[in-house]
mmCIF file of C-alpha atoms and ligand atoms in Angstrom:
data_model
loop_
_atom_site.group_PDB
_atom_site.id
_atom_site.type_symbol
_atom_site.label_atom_id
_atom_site.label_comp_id
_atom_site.label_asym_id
_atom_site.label_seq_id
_atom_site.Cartn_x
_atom_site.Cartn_y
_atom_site.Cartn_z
ATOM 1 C CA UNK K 1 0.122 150.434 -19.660
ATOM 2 C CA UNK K 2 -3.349 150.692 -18.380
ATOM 3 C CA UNK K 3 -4.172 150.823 -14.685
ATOM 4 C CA UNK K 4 -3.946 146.922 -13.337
ATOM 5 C CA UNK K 5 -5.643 145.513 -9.814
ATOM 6 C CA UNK K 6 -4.447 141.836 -9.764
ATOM 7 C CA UNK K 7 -7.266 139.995 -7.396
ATOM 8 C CA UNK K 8 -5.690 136.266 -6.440
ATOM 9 C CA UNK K 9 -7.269 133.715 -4.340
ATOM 10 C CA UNK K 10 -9.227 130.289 -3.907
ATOM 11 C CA UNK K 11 -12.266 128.987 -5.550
ATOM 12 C CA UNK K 12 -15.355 130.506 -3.803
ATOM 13 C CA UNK K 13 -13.168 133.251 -2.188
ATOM 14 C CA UNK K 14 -15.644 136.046 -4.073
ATOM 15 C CA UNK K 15 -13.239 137.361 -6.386
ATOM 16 C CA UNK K 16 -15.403 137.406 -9.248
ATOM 17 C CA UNK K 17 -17.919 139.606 -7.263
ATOM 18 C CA UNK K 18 -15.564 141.872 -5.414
ATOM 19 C CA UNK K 19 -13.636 142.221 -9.232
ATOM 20 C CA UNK K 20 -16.669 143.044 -10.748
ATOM 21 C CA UNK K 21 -18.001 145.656 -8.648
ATOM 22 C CA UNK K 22 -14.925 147.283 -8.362
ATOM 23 C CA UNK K 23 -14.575 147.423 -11.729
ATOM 24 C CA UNK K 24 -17.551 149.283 -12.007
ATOM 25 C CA UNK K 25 -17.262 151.724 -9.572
ATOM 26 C CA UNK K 26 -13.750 152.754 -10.833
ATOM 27 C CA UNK K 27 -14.513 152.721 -14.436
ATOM 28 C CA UNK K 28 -12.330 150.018 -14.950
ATOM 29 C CA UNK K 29 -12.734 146.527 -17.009
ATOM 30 C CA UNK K 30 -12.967 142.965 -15.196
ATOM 31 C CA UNK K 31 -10.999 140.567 -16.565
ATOM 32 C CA UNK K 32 -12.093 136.919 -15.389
ATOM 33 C CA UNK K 33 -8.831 134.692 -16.330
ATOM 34 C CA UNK K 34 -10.722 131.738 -14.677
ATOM 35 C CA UNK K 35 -13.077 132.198 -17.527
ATOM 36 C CA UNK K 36 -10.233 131.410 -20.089
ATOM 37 C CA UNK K 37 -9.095 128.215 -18.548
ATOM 38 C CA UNK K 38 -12.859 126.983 -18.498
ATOM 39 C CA UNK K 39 -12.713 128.035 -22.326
ATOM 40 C CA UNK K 40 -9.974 125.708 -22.978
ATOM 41 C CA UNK K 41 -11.690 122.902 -20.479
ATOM 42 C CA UNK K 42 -14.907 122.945 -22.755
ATOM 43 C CA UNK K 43 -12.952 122.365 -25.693
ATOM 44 C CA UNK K 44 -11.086 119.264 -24.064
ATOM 45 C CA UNK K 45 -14.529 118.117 -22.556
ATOM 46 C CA UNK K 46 -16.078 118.585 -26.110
ATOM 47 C CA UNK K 47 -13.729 116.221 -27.760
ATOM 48 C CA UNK K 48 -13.345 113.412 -24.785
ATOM 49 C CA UNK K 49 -10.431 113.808 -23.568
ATOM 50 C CA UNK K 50 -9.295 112.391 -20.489
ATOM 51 C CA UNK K 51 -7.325 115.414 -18.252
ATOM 52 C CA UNK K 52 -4.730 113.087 -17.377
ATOM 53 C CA UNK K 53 -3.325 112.692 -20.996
ATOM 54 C CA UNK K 54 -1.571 115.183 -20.857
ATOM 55 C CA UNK K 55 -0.129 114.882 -24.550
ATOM 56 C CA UNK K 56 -3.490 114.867 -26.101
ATOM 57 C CA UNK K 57 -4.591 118.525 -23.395
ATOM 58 C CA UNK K 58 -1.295 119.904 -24.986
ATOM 59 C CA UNK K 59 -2.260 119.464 -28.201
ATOM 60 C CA UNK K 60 -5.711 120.564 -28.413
ATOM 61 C CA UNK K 61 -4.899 123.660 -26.090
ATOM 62 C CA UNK K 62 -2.936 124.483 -29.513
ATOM 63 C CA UNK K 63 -5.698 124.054 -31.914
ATOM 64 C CA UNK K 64 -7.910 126.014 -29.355
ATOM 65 C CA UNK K 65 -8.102 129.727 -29.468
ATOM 66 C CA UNK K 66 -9.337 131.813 -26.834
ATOM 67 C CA UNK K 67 -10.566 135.642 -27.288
ATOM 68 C CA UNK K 68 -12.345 138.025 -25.170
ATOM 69 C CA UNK K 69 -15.133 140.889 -26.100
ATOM 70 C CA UNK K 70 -16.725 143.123 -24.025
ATOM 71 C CA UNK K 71 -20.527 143.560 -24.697
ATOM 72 C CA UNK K 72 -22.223 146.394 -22.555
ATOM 73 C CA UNK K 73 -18.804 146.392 -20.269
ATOM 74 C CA UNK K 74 -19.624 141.718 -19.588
ATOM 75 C CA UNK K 75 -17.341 139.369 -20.639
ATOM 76 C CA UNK K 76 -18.272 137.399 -23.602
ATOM 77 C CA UNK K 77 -15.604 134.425 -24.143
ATOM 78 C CA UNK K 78 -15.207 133.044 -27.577
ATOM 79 C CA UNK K 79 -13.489 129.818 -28.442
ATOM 80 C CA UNK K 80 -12.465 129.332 -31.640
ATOM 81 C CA UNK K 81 -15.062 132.098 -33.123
ATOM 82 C CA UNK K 82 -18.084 130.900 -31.266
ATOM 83 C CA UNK K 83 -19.522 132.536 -27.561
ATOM 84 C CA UNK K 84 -19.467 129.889 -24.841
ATOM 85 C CA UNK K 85 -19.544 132.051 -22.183
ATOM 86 C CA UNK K 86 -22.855 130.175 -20.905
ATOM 87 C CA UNK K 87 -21.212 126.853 -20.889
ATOM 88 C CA UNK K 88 -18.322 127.572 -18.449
ATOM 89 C CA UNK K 89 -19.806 127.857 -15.082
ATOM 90 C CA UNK K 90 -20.868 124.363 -14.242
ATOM 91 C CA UNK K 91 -18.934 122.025 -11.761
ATOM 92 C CA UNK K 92 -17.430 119.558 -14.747
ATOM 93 C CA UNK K 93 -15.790 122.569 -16.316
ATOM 94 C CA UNK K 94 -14.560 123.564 -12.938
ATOM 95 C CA UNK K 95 -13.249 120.426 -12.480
ATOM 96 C CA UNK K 96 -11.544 119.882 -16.328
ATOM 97 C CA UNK K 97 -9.895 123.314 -15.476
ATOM 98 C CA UNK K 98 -8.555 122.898 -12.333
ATOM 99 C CA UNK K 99 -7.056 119.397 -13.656
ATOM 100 C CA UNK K 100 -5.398 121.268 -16.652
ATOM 101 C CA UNK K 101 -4.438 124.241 -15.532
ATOM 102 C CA UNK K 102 -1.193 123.416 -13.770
ATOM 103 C CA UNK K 103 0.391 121.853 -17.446
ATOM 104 C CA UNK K 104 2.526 124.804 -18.389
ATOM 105 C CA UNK K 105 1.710 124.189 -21.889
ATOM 106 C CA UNK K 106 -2.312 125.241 -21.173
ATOM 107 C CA UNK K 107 -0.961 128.569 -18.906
ATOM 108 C CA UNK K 108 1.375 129.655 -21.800
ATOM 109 C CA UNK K 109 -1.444 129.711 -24.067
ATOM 110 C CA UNK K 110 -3.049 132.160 -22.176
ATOM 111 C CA UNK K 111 -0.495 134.292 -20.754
ATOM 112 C CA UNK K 112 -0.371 136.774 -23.301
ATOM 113 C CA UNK K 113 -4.161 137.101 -23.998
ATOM 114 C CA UNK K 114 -4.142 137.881 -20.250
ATOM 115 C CA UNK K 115 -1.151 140.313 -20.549
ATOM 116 C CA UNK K 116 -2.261 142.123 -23.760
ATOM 117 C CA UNK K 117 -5.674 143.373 -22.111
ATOM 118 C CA UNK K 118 -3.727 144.580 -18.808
ATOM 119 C CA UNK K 119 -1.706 147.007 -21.236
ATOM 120 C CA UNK K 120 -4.319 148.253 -23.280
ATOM 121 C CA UNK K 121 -6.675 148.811 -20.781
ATOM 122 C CA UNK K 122 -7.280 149.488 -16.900
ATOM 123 C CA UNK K 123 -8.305 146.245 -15.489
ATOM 124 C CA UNK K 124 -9.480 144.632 -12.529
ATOM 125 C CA UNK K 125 -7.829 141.153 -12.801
ATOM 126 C CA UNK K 126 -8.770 138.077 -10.566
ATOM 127 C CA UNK K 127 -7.514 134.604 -11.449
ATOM 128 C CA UNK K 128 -4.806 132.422 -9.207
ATOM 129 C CA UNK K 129 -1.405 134.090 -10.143
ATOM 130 C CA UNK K 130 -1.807 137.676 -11.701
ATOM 131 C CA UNK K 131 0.254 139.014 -8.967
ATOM 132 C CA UNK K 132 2.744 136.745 -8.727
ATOM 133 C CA UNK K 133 3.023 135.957 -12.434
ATOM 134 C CA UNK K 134 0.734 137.680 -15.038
ATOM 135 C CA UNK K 135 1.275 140.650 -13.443
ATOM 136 C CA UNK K 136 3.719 141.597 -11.016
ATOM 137 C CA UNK K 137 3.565 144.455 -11.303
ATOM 138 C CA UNK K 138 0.181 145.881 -10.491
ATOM 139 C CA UNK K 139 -0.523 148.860 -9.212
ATOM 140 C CA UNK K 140 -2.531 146.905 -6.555
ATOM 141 C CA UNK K 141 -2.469 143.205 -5.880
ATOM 142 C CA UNK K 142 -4.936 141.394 -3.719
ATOM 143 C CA UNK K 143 -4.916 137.965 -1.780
ATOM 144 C CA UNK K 144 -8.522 138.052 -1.370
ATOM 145 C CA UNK K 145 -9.745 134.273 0.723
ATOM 146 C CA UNK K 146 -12.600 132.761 3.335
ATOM 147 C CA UNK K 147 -12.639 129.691 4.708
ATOM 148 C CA UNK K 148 -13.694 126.475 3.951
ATOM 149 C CA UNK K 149 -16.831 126.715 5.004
ATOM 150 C CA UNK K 150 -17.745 130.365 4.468
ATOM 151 C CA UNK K 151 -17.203 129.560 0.935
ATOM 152 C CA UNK K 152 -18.695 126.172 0.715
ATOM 153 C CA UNK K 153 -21.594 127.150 2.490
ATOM 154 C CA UNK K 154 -21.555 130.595 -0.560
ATOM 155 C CA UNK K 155 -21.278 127.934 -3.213
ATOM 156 C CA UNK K 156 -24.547 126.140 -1.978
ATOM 157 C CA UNK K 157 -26.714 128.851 -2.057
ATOM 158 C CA UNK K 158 -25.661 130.387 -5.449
ATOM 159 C CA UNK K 159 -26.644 126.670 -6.284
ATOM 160 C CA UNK K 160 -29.663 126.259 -4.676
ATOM 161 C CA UNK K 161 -30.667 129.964 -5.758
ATOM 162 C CA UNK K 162 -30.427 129.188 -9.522
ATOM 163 C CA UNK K 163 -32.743 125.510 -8.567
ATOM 164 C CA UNK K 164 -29.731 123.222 -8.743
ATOM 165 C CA UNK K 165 -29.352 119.883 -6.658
ATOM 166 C CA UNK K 166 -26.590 120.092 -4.301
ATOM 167 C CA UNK K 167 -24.713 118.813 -1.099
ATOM 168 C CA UNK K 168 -22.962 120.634 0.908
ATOM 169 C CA UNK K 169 -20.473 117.976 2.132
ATOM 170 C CA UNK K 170 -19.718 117.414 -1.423
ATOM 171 C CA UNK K 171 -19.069 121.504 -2.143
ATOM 172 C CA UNK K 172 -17.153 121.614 0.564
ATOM 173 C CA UNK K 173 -14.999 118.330 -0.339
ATOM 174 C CA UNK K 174 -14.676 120.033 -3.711
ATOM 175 C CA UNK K 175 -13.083 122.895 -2.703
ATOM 176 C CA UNK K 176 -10.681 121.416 -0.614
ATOM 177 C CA UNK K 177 -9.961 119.264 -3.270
ATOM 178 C CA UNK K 178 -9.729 122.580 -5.664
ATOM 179 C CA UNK K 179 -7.444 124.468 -3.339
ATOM 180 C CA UNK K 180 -5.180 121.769 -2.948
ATOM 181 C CA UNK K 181 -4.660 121.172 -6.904
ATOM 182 C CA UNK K 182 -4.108 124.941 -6.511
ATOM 183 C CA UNK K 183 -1.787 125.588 -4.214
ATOM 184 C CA UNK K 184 0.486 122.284 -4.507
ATOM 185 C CA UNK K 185 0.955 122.921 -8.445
ATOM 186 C CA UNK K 186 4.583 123.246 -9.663
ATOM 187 C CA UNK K 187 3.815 125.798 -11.905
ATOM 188 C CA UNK K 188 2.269 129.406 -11.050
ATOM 189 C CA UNK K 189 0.944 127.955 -8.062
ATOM 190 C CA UNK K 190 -1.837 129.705 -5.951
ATOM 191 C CA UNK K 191 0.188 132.072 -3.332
ATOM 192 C CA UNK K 192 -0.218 135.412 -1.449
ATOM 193 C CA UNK K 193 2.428 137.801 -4.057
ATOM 194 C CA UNK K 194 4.933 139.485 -2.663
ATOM 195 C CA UNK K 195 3.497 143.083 -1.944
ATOM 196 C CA UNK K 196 0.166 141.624 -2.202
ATOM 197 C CA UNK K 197 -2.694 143.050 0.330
ATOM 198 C CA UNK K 198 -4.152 139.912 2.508
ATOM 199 C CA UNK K 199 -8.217 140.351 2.868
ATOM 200 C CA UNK K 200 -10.408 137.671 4.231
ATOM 201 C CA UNK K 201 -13.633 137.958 3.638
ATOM 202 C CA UNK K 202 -14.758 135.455 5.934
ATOM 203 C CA UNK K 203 -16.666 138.200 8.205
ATOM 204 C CA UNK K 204 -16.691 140.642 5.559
ATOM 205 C CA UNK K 205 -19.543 142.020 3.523
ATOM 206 C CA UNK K 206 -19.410 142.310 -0.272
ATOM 207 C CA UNK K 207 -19.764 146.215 0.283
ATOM 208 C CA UNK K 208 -16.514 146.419 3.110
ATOM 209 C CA UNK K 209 -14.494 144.619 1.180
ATOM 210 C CA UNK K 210 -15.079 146.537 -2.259
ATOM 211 C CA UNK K 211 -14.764 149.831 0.009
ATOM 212 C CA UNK K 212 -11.641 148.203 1.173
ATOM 213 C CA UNK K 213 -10.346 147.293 -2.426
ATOM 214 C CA UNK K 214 -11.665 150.491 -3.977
ATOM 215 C CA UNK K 215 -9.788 152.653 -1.208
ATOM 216 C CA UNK K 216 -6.525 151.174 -2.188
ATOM 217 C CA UNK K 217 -7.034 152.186 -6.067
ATOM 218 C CA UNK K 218 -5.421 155.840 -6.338
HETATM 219 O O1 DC R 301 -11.695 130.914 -10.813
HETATM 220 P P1 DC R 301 -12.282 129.732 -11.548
HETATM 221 O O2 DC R 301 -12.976 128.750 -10.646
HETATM 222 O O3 DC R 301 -13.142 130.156 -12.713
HETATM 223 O O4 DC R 301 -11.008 128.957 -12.179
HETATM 224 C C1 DC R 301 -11.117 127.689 -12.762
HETATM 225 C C2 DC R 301 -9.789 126.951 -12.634
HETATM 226 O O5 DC R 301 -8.822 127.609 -13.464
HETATM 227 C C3 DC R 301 -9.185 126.932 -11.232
HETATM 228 O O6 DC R 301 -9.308 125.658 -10.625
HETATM 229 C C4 DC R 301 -7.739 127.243 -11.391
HETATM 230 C C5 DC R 301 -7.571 127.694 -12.798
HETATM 231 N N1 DC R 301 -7.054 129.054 -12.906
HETATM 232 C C6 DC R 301 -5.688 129.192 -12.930
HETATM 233 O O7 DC R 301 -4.958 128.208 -12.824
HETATM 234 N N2 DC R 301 -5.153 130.422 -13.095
HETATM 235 C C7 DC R 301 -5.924 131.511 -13.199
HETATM 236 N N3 DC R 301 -5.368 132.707 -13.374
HETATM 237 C C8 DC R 301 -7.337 131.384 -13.144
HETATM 238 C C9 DC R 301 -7.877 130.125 -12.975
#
């Protein structure tokens, strides 16, 4: 068993970021599981299909296949032999994902992908339920949120950074939206694990909470 940090919490919460630098400074690898279920939402998007058939997302999560490579310590995300890993990040995958995400069918496809890494290697973890379900038992588990706002208002400027058209209204709609799907799902839904380390970065900088994360890693 390799060394696990599970980080959980809501879209825009800086997981990815905190996850990434702490897996840096501890030598560790950074597992993005929110990468996996965009994976599968390309595929659906790529052949039309609506997210609420739910019989036609069940049956091309089986035809899809999801694997992971690390090049120079990133993330590259195959699906079925080919790297998307450029096509996941936009709001329409976001969306596809969080709509599928919650069918048990899609999470058992990935659950031992996600597993299988965590034993082989030591791995900073972030997704929506590594501590309470991928992973319980991690040597350190994080609930890591903001608020609405502080992440809304996060989301528009990595937007308008990059040049993309955006509205904050809408962001923050989206997120509420996001959270809700989340947290309300029947299965593995978004919750603080028990034993799980509450930080909210709402007045936090990226550097006190990675101190803060990196400090709990002994
Ligand atoms: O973290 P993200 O925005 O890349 O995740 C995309 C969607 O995938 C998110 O709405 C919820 C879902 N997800 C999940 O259900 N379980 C995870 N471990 C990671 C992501």
């Amino acid at each position: 068993m390799g060394y696990n940090v599970a980080i959980d919490g809501p879209a825009g919460a800086g997981k990815s970021t905190i996850a990434k630098l702490v897996a840096k400074e501890k030598g560790y690898i950074y597992v993005d599981t929110g990468a996996m279920y965009r994976a599968l939402a390309v595929y659906f998007l790529e052949k039309g299909i609506d997210a609420k058939d739910t019989g036609q997302i069940i049956a091309a999560a089986q035809e899809a296949d999801v694997s992971i490579r690390y090049v120079d310590g990133v993330q590259q995300v195959y699906l079925n032999g080919g790297n998307i890993t450029s096509k996941l990040r936009t709001e329409e995958v976001g969306n596809m994902a969080s709509m599928t995400s919650p069918i048990p069918e899609v999470r058992e496809r990935l659950l031992e992908l996600q597993r299988s890494l965590a034993r082989e290697k030591d791995v900073v973890m972030d997704g929506r339920d590594i501590g309470t379900n991928i992973l319980p038992d991690a040597d350190v588990k994080i609930y890591l949120t903001a608020s609405v706002e502080t992440r809304a208002k996060r989301r528009y400027r990595e937007l308008a950074e990059k040049g993309i058209e955006c509205n904050y209204e809408e962001i923050a709609k989206d997120i509420q939206e996001r959270d809700m799907r989340d947290m309300n799902r029947e299965t593995a839904p978004l919750r603080q694990a028990e034993g799980a380390v509450l930080v909210d970065s709402s007045d936090m900088t990226v550097s006190e909470v990675v101190d803060a994360v990196v400090k709990m890693c002994q």
